[in-house]
Amino acid sequence: MRVLVTGAAGFIGAALARRLCARGDEVLGIDSLNDYYQVSLKEDRVRNVEQAGEGRFHFRQADFADATALNETLGDEAFDAIVHLGAQAGVRYSLENPRAYVASNLMGHVNLLEIARHRGGLPMVYASSSSVYGGNDKLPFAVEDRVDHPVSLYAATKRADELISETYAHLYRIPLTGLRFFTAYGPWGRPDMAMWLFTDAILDGRPIKVFNNGEMWRDFTFIDDIVNGVVACIDNPPKDDDAPKAGGSVKPHALYNIGNNRSEKLTRVIELIEQACEREAEIEMLPMQPGDVEKTYADVDAIRDDLGYAPSVSIDEGVPRFVEWFRDYHAR
Ligand SMILES: NC(=O)c1ccc[n+]([C@@H]2O[C@H](COP(=O)([O-])OP(=O)(O)OC[C@H]3O[C@@H](n4cnc5c(N)ncnc54)[C@H](O)[C@@H]3O)[C@@H](O)[C@H]2O)c1
């Protein structure tokens, strides 16, 4: 199988590309290598996948928000599937730089749907986010729940991607799968996310910032489980059979949560990081940040029932694995 992976220098994209190459697929990865966080980490991920991929991974730098540049980059390449993971991620940065989200997450999403449409109606798996659930207080969050009240522009762009995708599934019968990821973490993770920031500060002896006075819960999903879910979706595009799909569409468009199905208190995760770092954290308690939510918790029944997804890595196992990678990568 030949797969186009966007955001291939990103955390989830690189991990997915590595897995696809390992099972014998060919991957063309594209990424703009933007400097939202350190470019060197993105380049290191690409190098790591190139080495592991034994010639099956190819990388091209491109900005998919620019339709002309994207088409030129892809030339007359043919694919069997698209996995669109590239995006402007991060809730907090969407308050600072909203236009980056509109360009990458709205324009970029339409550009990838157009590629899917004009290159033979290619099945596409794309990244949505748990943030679409906003401040919903019905837990766990299920794909049937209403998601009309986002609390950040980031969340609104991800919800918009789901709605735009629904129209493409309806009009052009393209098989589409939207994945609402819940706080991914693990080796090669993201420097703007809590687990990285905490580990970095604790090892450095700097205080860590904990928002909402520590009253925060997240469904933390280890990267291997995230990748298992994505691969299951690539291998099982929704059928165009009028039957209702997860998330309620009767078009070939499914929506799934990919989480660990457990909501962990942030302070418990800090304890695990402290143990793995063999150092105590100095905690600075702060109020809730605008755009953030107190709790996330994924109901994964839909993807378990349809595709056999079963998260297998607990935070007790996953946090030390992340910290071990972090210390090794930074030689600390
Ligand atoms: N990591 C999580 O916990 C999480 C949770 C929910 C949703 N998501 C979503 O999953 C996807 C992957 O997330 P990630 O954690 O790997 O993030 P990431 O930031 O590490 O990866 C995204 C990649 O997309 C690239 N990119 C951004 N705009 C681009 C553009 N216009 N053209 C080309 N490349 C562009 C970036 O350079 C980056 O390498 C994103 O869509 C994100 O919104 C992630």
Tab-separated table of C-alpha atoms and ligand atoms in Angstrom:
chain	number	residue	atom	x	y	z
A	1	MET	CA	0.000	0.000	0.000
A	2	ARG	CA	1.225	3.517	-0.789
A	3	VAL	CA	0.164	6.116	1.779
A	4	LEU	CA	0.422	9.912	1.805
A	5	VAL	CA	1.018	11.060	5.399
A	6	THR	CA	0.782	14.785	6.192
A	7	GLY	CA	2.452	16.194	9.289
A	8	ALA	CA	5.011	13.423	8.884
A	9	ALA	CA	7.655	15.337	10.847
A	10	GLY	CA	5.183	15.743	13.714
A	11	PHE	CA	4.804	13.538	16.768
A	12	ILE	CA	1.965	11.294	15.586
A	13	GLY	CA	2.800	11.492	11.855
A	14	ALA	CA	6.380	10.288	12.319
A	15	ALA	CA	5.289	7.441	14.615
A	16	LEU	CA	2.638	6.366	12.096
A	17	ALA	CA	5.058	6.549	9.148
A	18	ARG	CA	7.541	4.370	11.028
A	19	ARG	CA	4.862	1.761	11.750
A	20	LEU	CA	3.562	1.702	8.166
A	21	CYS	CA	7.085	1.230	6.758
A	22	ALA	CA	7.744	-1.545	9.293
A	23	ARG	CA	4.799	-3.526	7.937
A	24	GLY	CA	5.941	-3.023	4.336
A	25	ASP	CA	3.897	-0.020	3.192
A	26	GLU	CA	5.436	2.832	1.175
A	27	VAL	CA	5.008	6.288	2.688
A	28	LEU	CA	5.349	9.727	1.189
A	29	GLY	CA	5.516	12.126	4.125
A	30	ILE	CA	4.993	15.852	3.761
A	31	ASP	CA	5.429	18.584	6.354
A	32	SER	CA	6.176	22.313	6.308
A	33	LEU	CA	8.685	21.918	9.178
A	34	ASN	CA	7.299	25.135	10.649
A	35	ASP	CA	8.855	26.581	13.797
A	36	TYR	CA	5.850	26.381	16.161
A	37	TYR	CA	8.273	24.264	18.182
A	38	GLN	CA	11.909	23.375	17.551
A	39	VAL	CA	12.548	22.440	13.925
A	40	SER	CA	15.530	20.290	14.960
A	41	LEU	CA	13.162	17.835	16.682
A	42	LYS	CA	11.059	17.585	13.522
A	43	GLU	CA	14.188	16.994	11.423
A	44	ASP	CA	15.405	14.360	13.887
A	45	ARG	CA	12.068	12.543	13.649
A	46	VAL	CA	12.286	12.530	9.843
A	47	ARG	CA	15.848	11.164	9.968
A	48	ASN	CA	14.782	8.511	12.462
A	49	VAL	CA	11.929	7.326	10.207
A	50	GLU	CA	14.162	7.413	7.115
A	51	GLN	CA	16.672	5.167	8.861
A	52	ALA	CA	14.036	2.759	10.201
A	53	GLY	CA	12.072	2.800	6.933
A	54	GLU	CA	14.725	1.050	4.811
A	55	GLY	CA	13.932	3.045	1.662
A	56	ARG	CA	10.146	2.887	2.052
A	57	PHE	CA	9.838	6.392	3.561
A	58	HIS	CA	10.238	9.491	1.403
A	59	PHE	CA	9.935	13.017	2.694
A	60	ARG	CA	9.122	16.320	0.989
A	61	GLN	CA	8.844	19.720	2.621
A	62	ALA	CA	5.613	21.493	1.635
A	63	ASP	CA	2.960	23.809	3.047
A	64	PHE	CA	-0.395	22.137	2.405
A	65	ALA	CA	-2.265	25.393	3.119
A	66	ASP	CA	-0.969	26.489	-0.301
A	67	ALA	CA	-2.916	24.441	-2.888
A	68	THR	CA	-0.546	25.205	-5.758
A	69	ALA	CA	2.545	24.263	-3.737
A	70	LEU	CA	0.840	21.084	-2.535
A	71	ASN	CA	-0.083	19.994	-6.066
A	72	GLU	CA	3.420	20.719	-7.319
A	73	THR	CA	4.942	18.750	-4.443
A	74	LEU	CA	2.752	15.724	-5.133
A	75	GLY	CA	3.180	15.868	-8.937
A	76	ASP	CA	1.569	12.814	-10.527
A	77	GLU	CA	2.202	10.525	-7.550
A	78	ALA	CA	-0.501	7.931	-6.925
A	79	PHE	CA	-1.647	6.768	-3.491
A	80	ASP	CA	-3.958	4.153	-2.010
A	81	ALA	CA	-4.812	6.246	1.052
A	82	ILE	CA	-4.192	9.567	2.765
A	83	VAL	CA	-3.605	10.092	6.468
A	84	HIS	CA	-3.920	13.794	7.165
A	85	LEU	CA	-2.278	14.503	10.531
A	86	GLY	CA	-0.625	17.837	9.781
A	87	ALA	CA	-2.233	20.789	11.542
A	88	GLN	CA	-1.568	23.769	13.678
A	89	ALA	CA	-1.943	22.013	17.019
A	90	GLY	CA	-2.177	23.408	20.553
A	91	VAL	CA	-5.092	25.049	22.330
A	92	ARG	CA	-3.261	27.934	23.978
A	93	TYR	CA	-1.419	29.180	20.886
A	94	SER	CA	-4.785	29.576	19.099
A	95	LEU	CA	-5.445	32.618	21.286
A	96	GLU	CA	-2.184	34.191	20.090
A	97	ASN	CA	-2.110	33.304	16.416
A	98	PRO	CA	-5.614	32.438	15.178
A	99	ARG	CA	-4.694	32.852	11.509
A	100	ALA	CA	-2.219	29.954	11.661
A	101	TYR	CA	-5.186	27.708	12.577
A	102	VAL	CA	-7.395	29.001	9.802
A	103	ALA	CA	-4.617	28.493	7.224
A	104	SER	CA	-3.442	25.014	8.242
A	105	ASN	CA	-6.585	23.508	9.735
A	106	LEU	CA	-9.300	24.931	7.456
A	107	MET	CA	-7.624	25.752	4.125
A	108	GLY	CA	-5.190	22.851	4.578
A	109	HIS	CA	-8.002	20.409	5.320
A	110	VAL	CA	-9.954	21.415	2.221
A	111	ASN	CA	-6.765	21.126	0.131
A	112	LEU	CA	-6.236	17.542	1.301
A	113	LEU	CA	-9.898	16.665	0.665
A	114	GLU	CA	-9.465	18.053	-2.855
A	115	ILE	CA	-6.421	15.805	-3.341
A	116	ALA	CA	-8.517	12.833	-2.165
A	117	ARG	CA	-11.349	13.830	-4.503
A	118	HIS	CA	-9.297	14.459	-7.635
A	119	ARG	CA	-6.942	11.485	-7.289
A	120	GLY	CA	-9.568	8.784	-7.520
A	121	GLY	CA	-11.684	9.312	-4.403
A	122	LEU	CA	-8.944	8.166	-2.048
A	123	PRO	CA	-9.908	7.076	1.459
A	124	MET	CA	-8.644	9.588	3.995
A	125	VAL	CA	-8.131	9.302	7.743
A	126	TYR	CA	-7.781	12.708	9.388
A	127	ALA	CA	-6.994	14.102	12.826
A	128	SER	CA	-9.715	15.782	14.816
A	129	SER	CA	-9.334	16.303	18.556
A	130	SER	CA	-10.867	15.597	21.955
A	131	SER	CA	-11.075	19.371	22.290
A	132	VAL	CA	-14.256	19.337	20.152
A	133	TYR	CA	-16.078	18.216	23.326
A	134	GLY	CA	-15.375	21.648	24.860
A	135	GLY	CA	-16.721	21.955	28.369
A	136	ASN	CA	-19.175	19.037	28.033
A	137	ASP	CA	-19.903	17.648	31.479
A	138	LYS	CA	-21.268	14.262	30.406
A	139	LEU	CA	-18.409	11.833	30.903
A	140	PRO	CA	-16.925	9.877	29.294
A	141	PHE	CA	-17.103	11.805	26.005
A	142	ALA	CA	-18.785	9.709	23.296
A	143	VAL	CA	-18.903	10.305	19.538
A	144	GLU	CA	-22.714	10.563	19.696
A	145	ASP	CA	-22.541	13.567	22.065
A	146	ARG	CA	-23.284	17.089	20.864
A	147	VAL	CA	-20.147	19.053	20.105
A	148	ASP	CA	-21.453	22.496	19.202
A	149	HIS	CA	-19.823	24.543	21.940
A	150	PRO	CA	-16.056	24.677	21.425
A	151	VAL	CA	-14.057	26.779	23.910
A	152	SER	CA	-11.052	27.544	21.671
A	153	LEU	CA	-10.484	28.408	18.033
A	154	TYR	CA	-8.343	25.278	17.751
A	155	ALA	CA	-11.358	23.160	18.760
A	156	ALA	CA	-13.623	25.093	16.388
A	157	THR	CA	-11.301	24.417	13.425
A	158	LYS	CA	-11.221	20.698	14.255
A	159	ARG	CA	-15.024	20.543	14.493
A	160	ALA	CA	-15.244	22.471	11.231
A	161	ASP	CA	-12.964	19.843	9.635
A	162	GLU	CA	-15.448	17.159	10.673
A	163	LEU	CA	-18.366	19.090	9.163
A	164	ILE	CA	-16.502	19.883	5.941
A	165	SER	CA	-15.552	16.190	5.681
A	166	GLU	CA	-19.218	15.212	6.018
A	167	THR	CA	-20.019	17.239	2.890
A	168	TYR	CA	-17.212	15.552	0.923
A	169	ALA	CA	-18.445	12.112	2.004
A	170	HIS	CA	-21.949	13.124	0.897
A	171	LEU	CA	-21.121	14.851	-2.389
A	172	TYR	CA	-18.199	12.757	-3.642
A	173	ARG	CA	-18.681	9.505	-1.645
A	174	ILE	CA	-15.084	9.635	-0.384
A	175	PRO	CA	-14.510	7.263	2.586
A	176	LEU	CA	-13.427	9.481	5.478
A	177	THR	CA	-12.531	8.745	9.092
A	178	GLY	CA	-12.091	11.539	11.647
A	179	LEU	CA	-10.133	10.692	14.795
A	180	ARG	CA	-10.577	12.589	18.042
A	181	PHE	CA	-7.243	11.994	19.741
A	182	PHE	CA	-7.000	12.317	23.529
A	183	THR	CA	-3.673	13.727	24.873
A	184	ALA	CA	-1.090	11.639	23.029
A	185	TYR	CA	2.263	11.167	24.774
A	186	GLY	CA	5.362	9.011	24.473
A	187	PRO	CA	8.818	8.949	22.848
A	188	TRP	CA	9.355	11.693	20.228
A	189	GLY	CA	6.504	13.667	21.854
A	190	ARG	CA	5.648	17.348	21.650
A	191	PRO	CA	7.591	20.081	23.483
A	192	ASP	CA	4.484	22.265	23.954
A	193	MET	CA	2.579	19.606	25.920
A	194	ALA	CA	2.475	19.192	29.706
A	195	MET	CA	4.368	15.906	29.938
A	196	TRP	CA	7.371	17.316	28.042
A	197	LEU	CA	7.266	20.696	29.858
A	198	PHE	CA	7.077	19.009	33.284
A	199	THR	CA	9.868	16.526	32.570
A	200	ASP	CA	12.118	19.242	31.199
A	201	ALA	CA	11.547	21.541	34.197
A	202	ILE	CA	11.868	18.799	36.827
A	203	LEU	CA	15.190	17.586	35.384
A	204	ASP	CA	16.372	21.208	35.286
A	205	GLY	CA	15.228	21.993	38.831
A	206	ARG	CA	12.790	24.659	37.615
A	207	PRO	CA	9.223	25.005	38.991
A	208	ILE	CA	6.373	23.514	36.944
A	209	LYS	CA	3.175	25.435	36.217
A	210	VAL	CA	0.029	23.504	37.120
A	211	PHE	CA	-3.210	25.129	36.051
A	212	ASN	CA	-6.642	25.110	37.721
A	213	ASN	CA	-4.791	24.509	41.015
A	214	GLY	CA	-4.147	20.903	39.985
A	215	GLU	CA	-7.850	20.104	39.414
A	216	MET	CA	-7.179	18.786	35.906
A	217	TRP	CA	-7.888	15.364	34.455
A	218	ARG	CA	-6.784	14.017	31.104
A	219	ASP	CA	-7.228	10.791	29.195
A	220	PHE	CA	-3.547	10.164	28.372
A	221	THR	CA	-2.998	7.930	25.348
A	222	PHE	CA	0.361	6.307	24.685
A	223	ILE	CA	1.636	6.841	21.151
A	224	ASP	CA	1.665	3.098	20.303
A	225	ASP	CA	-2.055	2.890	21.105
A	226	ILE	CA	-2.737	6.010	19.010
A	227	VAL	CA	-0.897	4.445	16.062
A	228	ASN	CA	-2.762	1.133	16.508
A	229	GLY	CA	-6.034	3.043	16.199
A	230	VAL	CA	-4.936	4.987	13.118
A	231	VAL	CA	-3.698	1.838	11.345
A	232	ALA	CA	-6.995	0.030	12.065
A	233	CYS	CA	-8.823	2.961	10.424
A	234	ILE	CA	-6.547	2.987	7.354
A	235	ASP	CA	-7.262	-0.712	6.893
A	236	ASN	CA	-11.047	-0.351	7.323
A	237	PRO	CA	-12.411	2.689	5.489
A	238	PRO	CA	-16.138	3.237	6.113
A	239	LYS	CA	-18.418	1.617	3.541
A	240	ASP	CA	-20.801	3.572	1.314
A	241	ASP	CA	-23.815	1.424	2.272
A	242	ASP	CA	-26.264	3.944	3.833
A	243	ALA	CA	-25.790	2.274	7.228
A	244	PRO	CA	-25.221	4.638	10.168
A	245	LYS	CA	-21.552	5.077	11.050
A	246	ALA	CA	-19.925	5.926	14.375
A	247	GLY	CA	-20.720	9.584	15.007
A	248	GLY	CA	-24.092	9.325	13.222
A	249	SER	CA	-23.333	9.861	9.526
A	250	VAL	CA	-25.138	7.728	6.945
A	251	LYS	CA	-22.461	8.669	4.427
A	252	PRO	CA	-19.067	6.912	4.249
A	253	HIS	CA	-17.808	9.044	7.161
A	254	ALA	CA	-16.974	7.676	10.613
A	255	LEU	CA	-15.821	9.547	13.721
A	256	TYR	CA	-13.947	7.801	16.510
A	257	ASN	CA	-12.378	8.696	19.835
A	258	ILE	CA	-8.855	7.378	20.307
A	259	GLY	CA	-8.112	7.484	24.006
A	260	ASN	CA	-6.973	5.255	26.831
A	261	ASN	CA	-10.486	5.128	28.326
A	262	ARG	CA	-9.223	6.389	31.719
A	263	SER	CA	-9.223	9.920	33.086
A	264	GLU	CA	-6.077	10.520	35.144
A	265	LYS	CA	-5.547	13.374	37.567
A	266	LEU	CA	-2.630	15.518	36.415
A	267	THR	CA	-1.030	15.385	39.879
A	268	ARG	CA	-0.797	11.555	39.547
A	269	VAL	CA	1.069	11.971	36.270
A	270	ILE	CA	3.425	14.461	37.957
A	271	GLU	CA	4.185	11.838	40.638
A	272	LEU	CA	5.088	9.312	37.937
A	273	ILE	CA	7.360	11.842	36.207
A	274	GLU	CA	9.039	12.637	39.551
A	275	GLN	CA	9.692	8.929	40.132
A	276	ALA	CA	11.123	8.447	36.648
A	277	CYS	CA	13.307	11.585	36.980
A	278	GLU	CA	14.300	10.643	40.539
A	279	ARG	CA	13.642	14.261	41.552
A	280	GLU	CA	10.831	16.126	43.255
A	281	ALA	CA	8.840	18.747	41.383
A	282	GLU	CA	8.486	22.284	42.622
A	283	ILE	CA	4.865	23.086	41.813
A	284	GLU	CA	3.485	26.529	41.055
A	285	MET	CA	-0.326	26.364	41.265
A	286	LEU	CA	-2.086	28.704	38.841
A	287	PRO	CA	-5.716	29.418	37.858
A	288	MET	CA	-7.426	27.879	34.823
A	289	GLN	CA	-6.192	29.132	31.459
A	290	PRO	CA	-8.623	30.530	28.896
A	291	GLY	CA	-9.542	27.991	26.214
A	292	ASP	CA	-8.609	25.014	28.399
A	293	VAL	CA	-10.950	22.351	29.778
A	294	GLU	CA	-10.901	20.691	33.191
A	295	LYS	CA	-11.497	17.113	32.230
A	296	THR	CA	-11.236	14.773	29.271
A	297	TYR	CA	-12.248	11.118	29.273
A	298	ALA	CA	-12.714	9.031	26.133
A	299	ASP	CA	-15.506	6.552	25.560
A	300	VAL	CA	-13.841	4.183	23.063
A	301	ASP	CA	-16.778	1.766	22.574
A	302	ALA	CA	-17.312	2.794	18.931
A	303	ILE	CA	-13.786	2.053	17.735
A	304	ARG	CA	-13.559	-1.032	19.947
A	305	ASP	CA	-16.801	-2.483	18.581
A	306	ASP	CA	-16.074	-1.583	14.912
A	307	LEU	CA	-12.332	-2.199	14.715
A	308	GLY	CA	-11.247	-4.071	17.853
A	309	TYR	CA	-9.253	-1.132	19.264
A	310	ALA	CA	-7.982	-1.905	22.780
A	311	PRO	CA	-5.604	0.547	24.463
A	312	SER	CA	-2.896	-1.398	26.250
A	313	VAL	CA	-0.391	1.031	27.798
A	314	SER	CA	-1.183	2.491	31.238
A	315	ILE	CA	0.426	5.731	32.457
A	316	ASP	CA	2.401	3.651	34.987
A	317	GLU	CA	4.171	2.026	32.040
A	318	GLY	CA	4.010	4.876	29.516
A	319	VAL	CA	5.304	7.782	31.619
A	320	PRO	CA	8.625	6.057	32.485
A	321	ARG	CA	9.002	5.094	28.814
A	322	PHE	CA	8.583	8.741	27.801
A	323	VAL	CA	10.999	10.007	30.474
A	324	GLU	CA	13.583	7.384	29.474
A	325	TRP	CA	13.376	8.524	25.841
A	326	PHE	CA	13.517	12.205	26.888
A	327	ARG	CA	16.691	11.706	28.962
A	328	ASP	CA	18.302	9.676	26.226
A	329	TYR	CA	17.423	12.163	23.452
A	330	HIS	CA	18.790	15.099	25.442
A	331	ALA	CA	21.636	13.084	26.998
A	332	ARG	CA	20.436	14.114	30.473
B	1	LIG	N1	-0.835	15.074	20.215
B	1	LIG	C1	-2.065	15.154	20.719
B	1	LIG	O1	-2.290	14.920	21.919
B	1	LIG	C2	-3.232	15.500	19.831
B	1	LIG	C3	-4.509	15.537	20.430
B	1	LIG	C4	-5.595	15.845	19.620
B	1	LIG	C5	-5.435	16.066	18.276
B	1	LIG	N2	-4.181	16.041	17.730
B	1	LIG	C6	-4.058	16.292	16.296
B	1	LIG	O2	-3.293	15.233	15.730
B	1	LIG	C7	-2.508	15.715	14.666
B	1	LIG	C8	-1.049	15.411	14.903
B	1	LIG	O3	-0.645	16.030	16.108
B	1	LIG	P1	0.838	15.992	16.654
B	1	LIG	O4	0.754	15.861	18.125
B	1	LIG	O5	1.629	15.018	15.869
B	1	LIG	O6	1.277	17.496	16.336
B	1	LIG	P2	2.649	18.053	15.712
B	1	LIG	O7	2.579	19.541	15.833
B	1	LIG	O8	3.815	17.352	16.319
B	1	LIG	O9	2.541	17.626	14.192
B	1	LIG	C9	1.840	18.370	13.220
B	1	LIG	C10	2.779	18.610	12.062
B	1	LIG	O10	2.059	19.306	11.043
B	1	LIG	C11	2.950	20.194	10.405
B	1	LIG	N3	2.167	21.269	9.782
B	1	LIG	C12	1.415	22.229	10.385
B	1	LIG	N4	0.875	23.050	9.469
B	1	LIG	C13	1.306	22.603	8.257
B	1	LIG	C14	1.095	23.038	6.916
B	1	LIG	N5	0.352	24.119	6.647
B	1	LIG	N6	1.675	22.352	5.903
B	1	LIG	C15	2.441	21.251	6.166
B	1	LIG	N7	2.684	20.790	7.430
B	1	LIG	C16	2.111	21.460	8.451
B	1	LIG	C17	3.849	20.710	11.520
B	1	LIG	O11	5.095	21.181	11.029
B	1	LIG	C18	3.989	19.475	12.415
B	1	LIG	O12	5.196	18.769	12.152
B	1	LIG	C19	-2.826	17.205	14.559
B	1	LIG	O13	-3.840	17.369	13.614
B	1	LIG	C20	-3.330	17.552	15.935
B	1	LIG	O14	-4.169	18.685	15.907
B	1	LIG	C21	-3.085	15.750	18.486
